[in-house]
Tab-separated table of C-alpha atoms and ligand atoms in Angstrom:
chain	number	residue	atom	x	y	z
A	1	MET	CA	8.712	130.156	159.946
A	2	ARG	CA	10.863	127.971	157.664
A	3	VAL	CA	8.737	125.362	155.931
A	4	ILE	CA	10.264	121.913	155.507
A	5	ASP	CA	8.257	120.550	152.618
A	6	LEU	CA	8.568	116.768	152.401
A	7	ARG	CA	5.356	116.217	150.410
A	8	SER	CA	7.272	115.426	147.232
A	9	ASP	CA	10.486	116.048	145.318
A	10	THR	CA	8.257	117.836	142.790
A	11	VAL	CA	8.280	120.921	145.049
A	12	THR	CA	11.954	121.684	144.333
A	13	GLN	CA	12.882	125.202	143.262
A	14	PRO	CA	15.110	125.638	140.195
A	15	THR	CA	18.778	126.236	141.040
A	16	PRO	CA	20.437	129.620	140.370
A	17	SER	CA	22.345	128.020	137.490
A	18	MET	CA	19.041	126.810	135.963
A	19	ARG	CA	17.574	130.311	136.126
A	20	GLU	CA	20.699	131.682	134.489
A	21	ALA	CA	20.582	129.025	131.744
A	22	MET	CA	16.874	129.706	131.154
A	23	TYR	CA	17.545	133.425	130.817
A	24	ARG	CA	20.287	132.850	128.276
A	25	ALA	CA	18.696	129.954	126.349
A	26	GLU	CA	18.847	130.087	122.589
A	27	VAL	CA	15.373	129.135	121.319
A	28	GLY	CA	13.405	128.395	118.159
A	29	ASP	CA	10.104	126.781	117.170
A	30	ASP	CA	10.368	123.230	118.470
A	31	VAL	CA	7.397	121.976	116.421
A	32	PHE	CA	9.584	122.725	113.391
A	33	GLY	CA	12.450	120.968	115.212
A	34	GLU	CA	14.264	124.310	115.345
A	35	ASP	CA	14.878	124.840	119.031
A	36	PRO	CA	18.611	124.214	119.480
A	37	THR	CA	18.346	123.951	123.270
A	38	VAL	CA	15.573	121.341	123.107
A	39	ASN	CA	17.571	119.420	120.514
A	40	ARG	CA	20.597	119.478	122.798
A	41	LEU	CA	18.561	118.277	125.792
A	42	GLU	CA	17.015	115.451	123.765
A	43	GLU	CA	20.421	114.309	122.506
A	44	LEU	CA	21.936	114.467	125.979
A	45	GLY	CA	19.004	112.628	127.580
A	46	ALA	CA	19.045	109.876	124.945
A	47	GLU	CA	22.775	109.437	125.343
A	48	MET	CA	22.576	109.239	129.147
A	49	VAL	CA	20.052	106.403	129.124
A	50	GLY	CA	21.645	104.663	126.138
A	51	LYS	CA	18.897	105.163	123.563
A	52	GLU	CA	18.978	106.444	119.978
A	53	ALA	CA	16.632	109.381	120.503
A	54	ALA	CA	14.528	111.234	123.060
A	55	LEU	CA	11.523	113.534	123.202
A	56	PHE	CA	10.932	116.417	125.624
A	57	VAL	CA	7.427	116.308	127.138
A	58	ALA	CA	5.566	118.503	129.605
A	59	SER	CA	5.306	115.984	132.452
A	60	GLY	CA	5.841	112.426	133.537
A	61	THR	CA	2.161	111.749	133.033
A	62	MET	CA	2.381	112.984	129.441
A	63	GLY	CA	5.545	110.930	128.898
A	64	ASN	CA	3.909	107.706	130.031
A	65	LEU	CA	0.721	108.462	128.073
A	66	VAL	CA	2.636	109.239	124.870
A	67	SER	CA	4.678	106.055	125.341
A	68	LEU	CA	1.618	103.851	125.833
A	69	LEU	CA	-0.203	105.460	122.894
A	70	THR	CA	2.869	104.903	120.729
A	71	HIS	CA	3.290	101.238	121.693
A	72	CYS	CA	-0.387	100.266	121.604
A	73	GLN	CA	-3.445	100.247	119.379
A	74	ARG	CA	-6.978	100.675	120.760
A	75	GLY	CA	-8.076	97.445	122.441
A	76	ASP	CA	-4.534	96.312	123.278
A	77	GLU	CA	-3.717	95.213	126.801
A	78	VAL	CA	-0.846	96.402	129.010
A	79	ILE	CA	0.516	94.424	131.967
A	80	LEU	CA	1.611	96.594	134.890
A	81	GLY	CA	1.680	96.763	138.692
A	82	ASP	CA	-1.362	97.603	140.795
A	83	ARG	CA	0.648	100.179	142.738
A	84	CYS	CA	2.366	101.800	139.782
A	85	HIS	CA	1.883	105.474	139.024
A	86	THR	CA	0.430	104.849	135.568
A	87	PHE	CA	-2.334	102.683	137.003
A	88	LEU	CA	-3.076	104.767	140.113
A	89	TYR	CA	-2.380	108.400	139.363
A	90	GLU	CA	-2.536	109.188	135.654
A	91	VAL	CA	-6.275	109.776	135.423
A	92	GLY	CA	-6.761	106.564	133.457
A	93	GLY	CA	-5.397	108.395	130.405
A	94	ALA	CA	-4.376	105.251	128.550
A	95	ALA	CA	-7.969	103.975	128.727
A	96	GLY	CA	-9.689	107.353	128.457
A	97	LEU	CA	-7.723	108.628	125.490
A	98	GLY	CA	-6.208	105.505	123.960
A	99	GLY	CA	-8.787	102.749	124.487
A	100	ILE	CA	-5.979	100.724	126.084
A	101	GLN	CA	-6.879	98.115	128.689
A	102	LEU	CA	-4.653	98.053	131.764
A	103	ARG	CA	-4.114	94.664	133.393
A	104	PRO	CA	-2.772	95.252	136.915
A	105	LEU	CA	-0.822	92.499	138.701
A	106	THR	CA	-0.065	92.660	142.420
A	107	ASN	CA	3.107	94.635	143.112
A	108	GLU	CA	5.432	92.917	145.562
A	109	GLU	CA	6.668	95.107	148.433
A	110	ASP	CA	9.955	95.620	146.573
A	111	GLY	CA	8.201	97.104	143.535
A	112	THR	CA	8.610	94.026	141.335
A	113	LEU	CA	5.969	91.875	139.667
A	114	ASP	CA	6.149	88.120	140.058
A	115	LEU	CA	7.729	86.707	136.883
A	116	GLN	CA	5.399	83.727	136.722
A	117	GLU	CA	2.379	85.992	137.125
A	118	ILE	CA	3.606	88.111	134.234
A	119	GLU	CA	3.967	85.020	132.040
A	120	ALA	CA	0.540	83.781	133.076
A	121	ALA	CA	-1.045	87.144	132.271
A	122	ILE	CA	0.195	87.202	128.674
A	123	ARG	CA	-2.750	86.354	126.464
A	124	PRO	CA	-2.473	83.477	124.007
A	125	PRO	CA	-4.115	83.956	120.608
A	126	ASN	CA	-7.850	83.496	121.112
A	127	ILE	CA	-10.769	85.268	119.498
A	128	HIS	CA	-12.042	86.321	122.941
A	129	PHE	CA	-8.878	87.963	124.228
A	130	PRO	CA	-7.437	91.438	123.836
A	131	PRO	CA	-3.878	91.189	122.503
A	132	THR	CA	-1.187	91.784	125.132
A	133	ARG	CA	1.132	94.402	123.706
A	134	LEU	CA	3.277	95.883	126.478
A	135	ILE	CA	4.706	95.360	129.967
A	136	CYS	CA	5.360	98.413	132.172
A	137	LEU	CA	7.752	98.601	135.113
A	138	GLU	CA	8.433	101.509	137.474
A	139	ASN	CA	11.943	102.177	138.854
A	140	SER	CA	12.396	103.527	141.478
A	141	HIS	CA	8.960	102.468	142.624
A	142	ASN	CA	7.122	105.389	144.189
A	143	ARG	CA	4.308	103.638	146.079
A	144	CYS	CA	6.614	100.789	147.107
A	145	GLY	CA	8.651	103.230	149.171
A	146	GLY	CA	11.088	104.285	146.444
A	147	ALA	CA	12.326	100.707	145.963
A	148	ALA	CA	15.056	100.285	143.339
A	149	LEU	CA	14.574	97.343	140.952
A	150	PRO	CA	17.982	95.747	140.175
A	151	PRO	CA	19.367	95.167	136.646
A	152	ASP	CA	18.950	91.377	136.748
A	153	TYR	CA	15.231	91.765	137.483
A	154	MET	CA	14.839	94.229	134.614
A	155	GLU	CA	16.616	91.726	132.394
A	156	SER	CA	14.351	88.854	133.431
A	157	VAL	CA	11.222	90.834	132.580
A	158	ALA	CA	12.735	91.934	129.272
A	159	ALA	CA	13.451	88.291	128.429
A	160	ILE	CA	9.787	87.405	129.017
A	161	ALA	CA	8.712	90.346	126.865
A	162	ARG	CA	11.066	89.341	124.037
A	163	ARG	CA	9.934	85.721	124.074
A	164	SER	CA	6.326	86.825	123.659
A	165	HIS	CA	7.064	89.634	121.169
A	166	LEU	CA	5.935	92.306	123.629
A	167	SER	CA	7.564	95.661	124.308
A	168	LEU	CA	8.793	96.862	127.687
A	169	HIS	CA	8.176	100.421	128.904
A	170	LEU	CA	9.967	101.786	131.948
A	171	ASP	CA	8.476	104.558	134.079
A	172	GLY	CA	11.824	105.843	135.267
A	173	ALA	CA	10.515	109.078	136.763
A	174	ARG	CA	13.270	108.632	139.382
A	175	ILE	CA	15.607	106.314	137.439
A	176	PHE	CA	18.738	108.180	138.553
A	177	ASN	CA	17.738	107.678	142.191
A	178	ALA	CA	17.453	103.951	141.503
A	179	ALA	CA	20.842	103.768	139.749
A	180	ILE	CA	22.640	105.673	142.509
A	181	SER	CA	21.046	103.572	145.227
A	182	LEU	CA	22.050	100.341	143.466
A	183	GLY	CA	25.510	101.652	142.624
A	184	VAL	CA	25.084	100.860	138.918
A	185	GLY	CA	25.194	103.008	135.792
A	186	VAL	CA	21.729	104.162	134.734
A	187	LYS	CA	22.116	102.339	131.399
A	188	GLU	CA	22.209	99.042	133.301
A	189	LEU	CA	18.600	99.763	134.246
A	190	THR	CA	17.400	101.181	130.941
A	191	ARG	CA	19.090	98.940	128.374
A	192	HIS	CA	16.420	96.246	128.448
A	193	ALA	CA	13.495	98.647	128.061
A	194	ASP	CA	12.197	99.617	124.622
A	195	SER	CA	11.110	102.991	125.972
A	196	VAL	CA	12.008	104.927	129.104
A	197	MET	CA	10.316	107.956	130.620
A	198	PHE	CA	12.347	109.935	133.141
A	199	CYS	CA	11.622	113.199	134.936
A	200	LEU	CA	13.721	116.349	135.120
A	201	SER	CA	11.313	118.032	137.505
A	202	LYS	CA	11.544	115.757	140.540
A	203	GLY	CA	14.789	115.334	142.505
A	204	LEU	CA	16.751	116.865	139.609
A	205	ALA	CA	14.954	120.142	140.407
A	206	ALA	CA	14.090	121.439	136.931
A	207	PRO	CA	10.842	123.443	136.996
A	208	VAL	CA	9.118	121.461	134.220
A	209	GLY	CA	9.534	118.469	131.996
A	210	SER	CA	10.340	114.850	131.364
A	211	LEU	CA	11.962	112.902	128.538
A	212	VAL	CA	10.830	109.810	126.681
A	213	ALA	CA	13.706	107.859	125.161
A	214	GLY	CA	13.758	104.947	122.738
A	215	SER	CA	14.723	103.941	119.216
A	216	GLU	CA	14.798	106.545	116.432
A	217	ALA	CA	11.654	105.029	114.886
A	218	PHE	CA	9.787	104.911	118.205
A	219	ILE	CA	10.572	108.540	119.020
A	220	GLN	CA	9.522	109.662	115.551
A	221	ARG	CA	6.094	108.112	116.137
A	222	ALA	CA	5.975	109.402	119.728
A	223	ARG	CA	6.638	112.931	118.458
A	224	LYS	CA	3.463	112.766	116.414
A	225	VAL	CA	1.488	111.373	119.369
A	226	ARG	CA	2.821	114.196	121.553
A	227	LYS	CA	1.453	116.667	118.976
A	228	MET	CA	-1.902	114.861	119.066
A	229	VAL	CA	-2.228	115.309	122.838
A	230	GLY	CA	-1.372	119.000	122.533
A	231	GLY	CA	2.217	118.671	123.704
A	232	GLY	CA	3.896	120.336	120.722
A	233	MET	CA	5.479	123.334	122.417
A	234	ARG	CA	7.200	126.238	120.711
A	235	GLN	CA	10.163	128.210	122.151
A	236	VAL	CA	10.456	125.597	124.847
A	237	GLY	CA	14.245	125.791	124.985
A	238	ILE	CA	13.548	128.164	127.892
A	239	LEU	CA	12.519	125.062	129.845
A	240	ALA	CA	14.916	122.623	128.194
A	241	ALA	CA	17.817	124.821	129.339
A	242	ALA	CA	16.927	124.022	132.957
A	243	GLY	CA	16.634	120.351	131.987
A	244	ILE	CA	20.201	120.343	130.672
A	245	VAL	CA	21.415	121.748	133.988
A	246	ALA	CA	19.342	119.087	135.774
A	247	LEU	CA	21.083	116.295	133.860
A	248	THR	CA	24.586	117.729	134.043
A	249	GLU	CA	24.688	119.166	137.574
A	250	MET	CA	21.994	117.538	139.681
A	251	VAL	CA	22.311	113.766	139.281
A	252	ASP	CA	25.211	112.990	141.630
A	253	ARG	CA	23.790	115.001	144.509
A	254	LEU	CA	20.765	112.652	144.729
A	255	ALA	CA	22.958	110.550	147.053
A	256	GLU	CA	22.543	113.345	149.604
A	257	ASP	CA	18.755	112.954	149.450
A	258	HIS	CA	19.110	109.214	150.039
A	259	TYR	CA	21.333	109.890	153.046
A	260	ASN	CA	18.775	112.320	154.484
A	261	ALA	CA	15.943	109.873	153.851
A	262	ARG	CA	17.848	107.244	155.886
A	263	ILE	CA	18.291	109.682	158.765
A	264	LEU	CA	14.616	110.522	158.689
A	265	ALA	CA	13.630	106.853	158.543
A	266	LYS	CA	15.944	105.866	161.399
A	267	GLY	CA	14.627	108.704	163.544
A	268	LEU	CA	11.030	107.707	162.826
A	269	ALA	CA	11.794	104.047	163.570
A	270	GLU	CA	12.696	105.004	167.144
A	271	MET	CA	9.364	106.711	167.806
A	272	ARG	CA	6.454	105.011	169.470
A	273	GLY	CA	3.385	105.123	167.269
A	274	ILE	CA	5.303	104.710	164.019
A	275	GLU	CA	6.097	101.545	162.109
A	276	ILE	CA	8.625	101.548	159.326
A	277	ASP	CA	10.644	98.886	157.551
A	278	LEU	CA	14.129	100.413	157.352
A	279	ALA	CA	15.276	97.877	154.781
A	280	ARG	CA	12.722	99.377	152.392
A	281	VAL	CA	14.185	102.880	152.497
A	282	GLU	CA	16.499	102.680	149.498
A	283	THR	CA	16.200	106.072	147.819
A	284	ASN	CA	14.610	109.437	148.681
A	285	ILE	CA	11.113	108.217	149.573
A	286	VAL	CA	10.127	107.285	153.126
A	287	ILE	CA	6.793	105.528	153.586
A	288	PHE	CA	5.684	104.630	157.112
A	289	SER	CA	2.595	103.632	159.063
A	290	LEU	CA	1.036	105.506	161.930
A	291	VAL	CA	-0.071	103.051	164.619
A	292	ALA	CA	-0.582	105.511	167.503
A	293	GLU	CA	-4.103	105.382	168.928
A	294	HIS	CA	-4.453	109.001	170.018
A	295	ILE	CA	-3.910	110.607	166.619
A	296	THR	CA	-5.119	109.984	163.042
A	297	PRO	CA	-2.937	110.410	159.924
A	298	GLY	CA	-4.920	113.541	159.009
A	299	GLU	CA	-4.325	115.034	162.463
A	300	LEU	CA	-0.630	114.170	162.327
A	301	VAL	CA	-0.311	115.947	158.967
A	302	MET	CA	-2.115	119.022	160.328
A	303	ASP	CA	-0.154	119.172	163.592
A	304	LEU	CA	3.132	118.874	161.688
A	305	GLU	CA	1.987	121.536	159.242
A	306	ASP	CA	1.447	123.876	162.232
A	307	ARG	CA	5.120	123.298	163.044
A	308	GLY	CA	6.256	123.972	159.466
A	309	VAL	CA	6.700	120.345	158.375
A	310	ARG	CA	4.689	119.126	155.418
A	311	LEU	CA	4.106	115.550	154.282
A	312	LEU	CA	1.368	113.512	152.621
A	313	ALA	CA	-1.086	110.949	153.972
A	314	ILE	CA	-1.294	108.433	151.119
A	315	GLU	CA	-3.830	105.808	152.143
A	316	GLY	CA	-5.176	104.227	155.309
A	317	ASN	CA	-2.605	104.833	158.029
A	318	ARG	CA	0.307	105.241	155.604
A	319	LEU	CA	2.196	108.489	155.121
A	320	ARG	CA	4.964	109.566	152.764
A	321	ALA	CA	7.898	111.948	153.172
A	322	VAL	CA	10.288	112.687	150.307
A	323	THR	CA	13.740	114.280	150.570
A	324	HIS	CA	15.103	116.509	147.818
A	325	TYR	CA	17.268	119.448	146.779
A	326	GLY	CA	16.657	122.241	149.295
A	327	ILE	CA	16.208	119.883	152.259
A	328	SER	CA	19.292	119.615	154.470
A	329	GLU	CA	20.325	117.179	157.193
A	330	GLU	CA	19.560	119.952	159.678
A	331	ASP	CA	16.011	120.227	158.266
A	332	ILE	CA	15.536	116.505	158.857
A	333	LYS	CA	16.586	116.906	162.492
A	334	VAL	CA	14.094	119.763	162.899
A	335	ALA	CA	11.388	117.654	161.256
A	336	LEU	CA	12.105	114.724	163.599
A	337	GLU	CA	11.828	117.050	166.582
A	338	ALA	CA	8.404	118.171	165.323
A	339	PHE	CA	7.338	114.505	165.003
A	340	ARG	CA	8.451	113.869	168.602
A	341	GLU	CA	6.412	116.815	169.885
A	342	VAL	CA	3.301	115.832	167.971
A	343	LEU	CA	3.437	112.142	168.873
A	344	GLN	CA	4.090	112.696	172.577
B	1	TLP	N1	4.512	111.488	141.120
B	1	TLP	C1	4.074	112.534	141.988
B	1	TLP	C2	2.564	112.518	142.179
B	1	TLP	O1	1.899	112.459	140.992
B	1	TLP	C3	2.091	111.393	143.046
B	1	TLP	C4	4.785	112.421	143.319
B	1	TLP	O2	4.671	113.364	144.099
B	1	TLP	O3	5.458	111.408	143.549
B	1	TLP	N2	5.760	108.301	137.446
B	1	TLP	C5	6.074	108.297	138.748
B	1	TLP	C6	6.740	107.102	139.320
B	1	TLP	C7	5.785	109.405	139.546
B	1	TLP	O4	6.084	109.365	140.835
B	1	TLP	C8	5.169	110.534	138.962
B	1	TLP	C9	4.817	111.742	139.785
B	1	TLP	C10	4.861	110.498	137.595
B	1	TLP	C11	5.167	109.354	136.866
B	1	TLP	C12	4.165	111.633	136.890
B	1	TLP	O5	4.951	112.758	136.776
B	1	TLP	P1	4.266	114.214	136.624
B	1	TLP	O6	3.854	114.631	138.015
B	1	TLP	O7	5.377	115.037	136.063
B	1	TLP	O8	3.136	114.080	135.690
């Protein structure tokens, strides 16, 4: 039976051209800065998001952790959203390993944080307060249904950060999805951030890896932090080679995933027992609620699994399906048919 795996875009298989590039990759010891393929990936990644330099890291989680550890001292406070990945799903690494206090503000449905709430959360000098050091945004916003935050919003938050001498970090795990959905160049979304993390291993289909990009000085410090958390890898050009293919061959096709996500969302919207806000489906993530009385989210997931369709129950009655490389329009039609059968 063909399995249509919509649990995440992290399940993508590397493309034939990635495997070929990995096989042929020229490598060296990257801790000595001598892996030419890693160096090429870092230069390309930095250039694409409009930053001076970039650093190849093992995962998005490591990229965000390294960024926070580089921006902050122990005891510093970071303002971020209560539904962002760093707050929910990164094992509390910033606190556990960096002694950094996270200050979550309520995420709006569109993935933004209220500008006035951000301003109000910035600590004035006072002997009792931890110093606010950093604001984090996520774009596209995973738990807010893949919402894309527009350039003018990014700019407004950056202006607040600048006025208060704070830095801005962007979790851009799916930043290319956001840019394509908004119809803007990716630099329009990254230019206001001091640091950007973006993933090669999600919709771009590389097997491993993310990049952190920022100023030359920031990346130099981040490189040392990466070593501290055990992320200094050696002949890692084997992996970087796939990352280069991801950035050069896999960005434009993300539009296909967005198209398929819309088809899935529209199909689900017509089914009794499912509630979904179509206006919120902007990229490759489809989040919906199960309101049928005869079946629980866990049962729905299991019944679909029996029919070869996989997705994730995320919390309460909410479920998530993600489209990606390897999932075709035909697969979406098959998946919708399975939903119809199960919900009948
Ligand atoms: N997200 C994964 C899971 O961890 C939930 C997924 O399936 O969506 N930032 C954002 C916005 C992410 O969505 C993720 C991964 C990360 C960071 C972390 O990346 P990895 O998984 O490479 O550590």
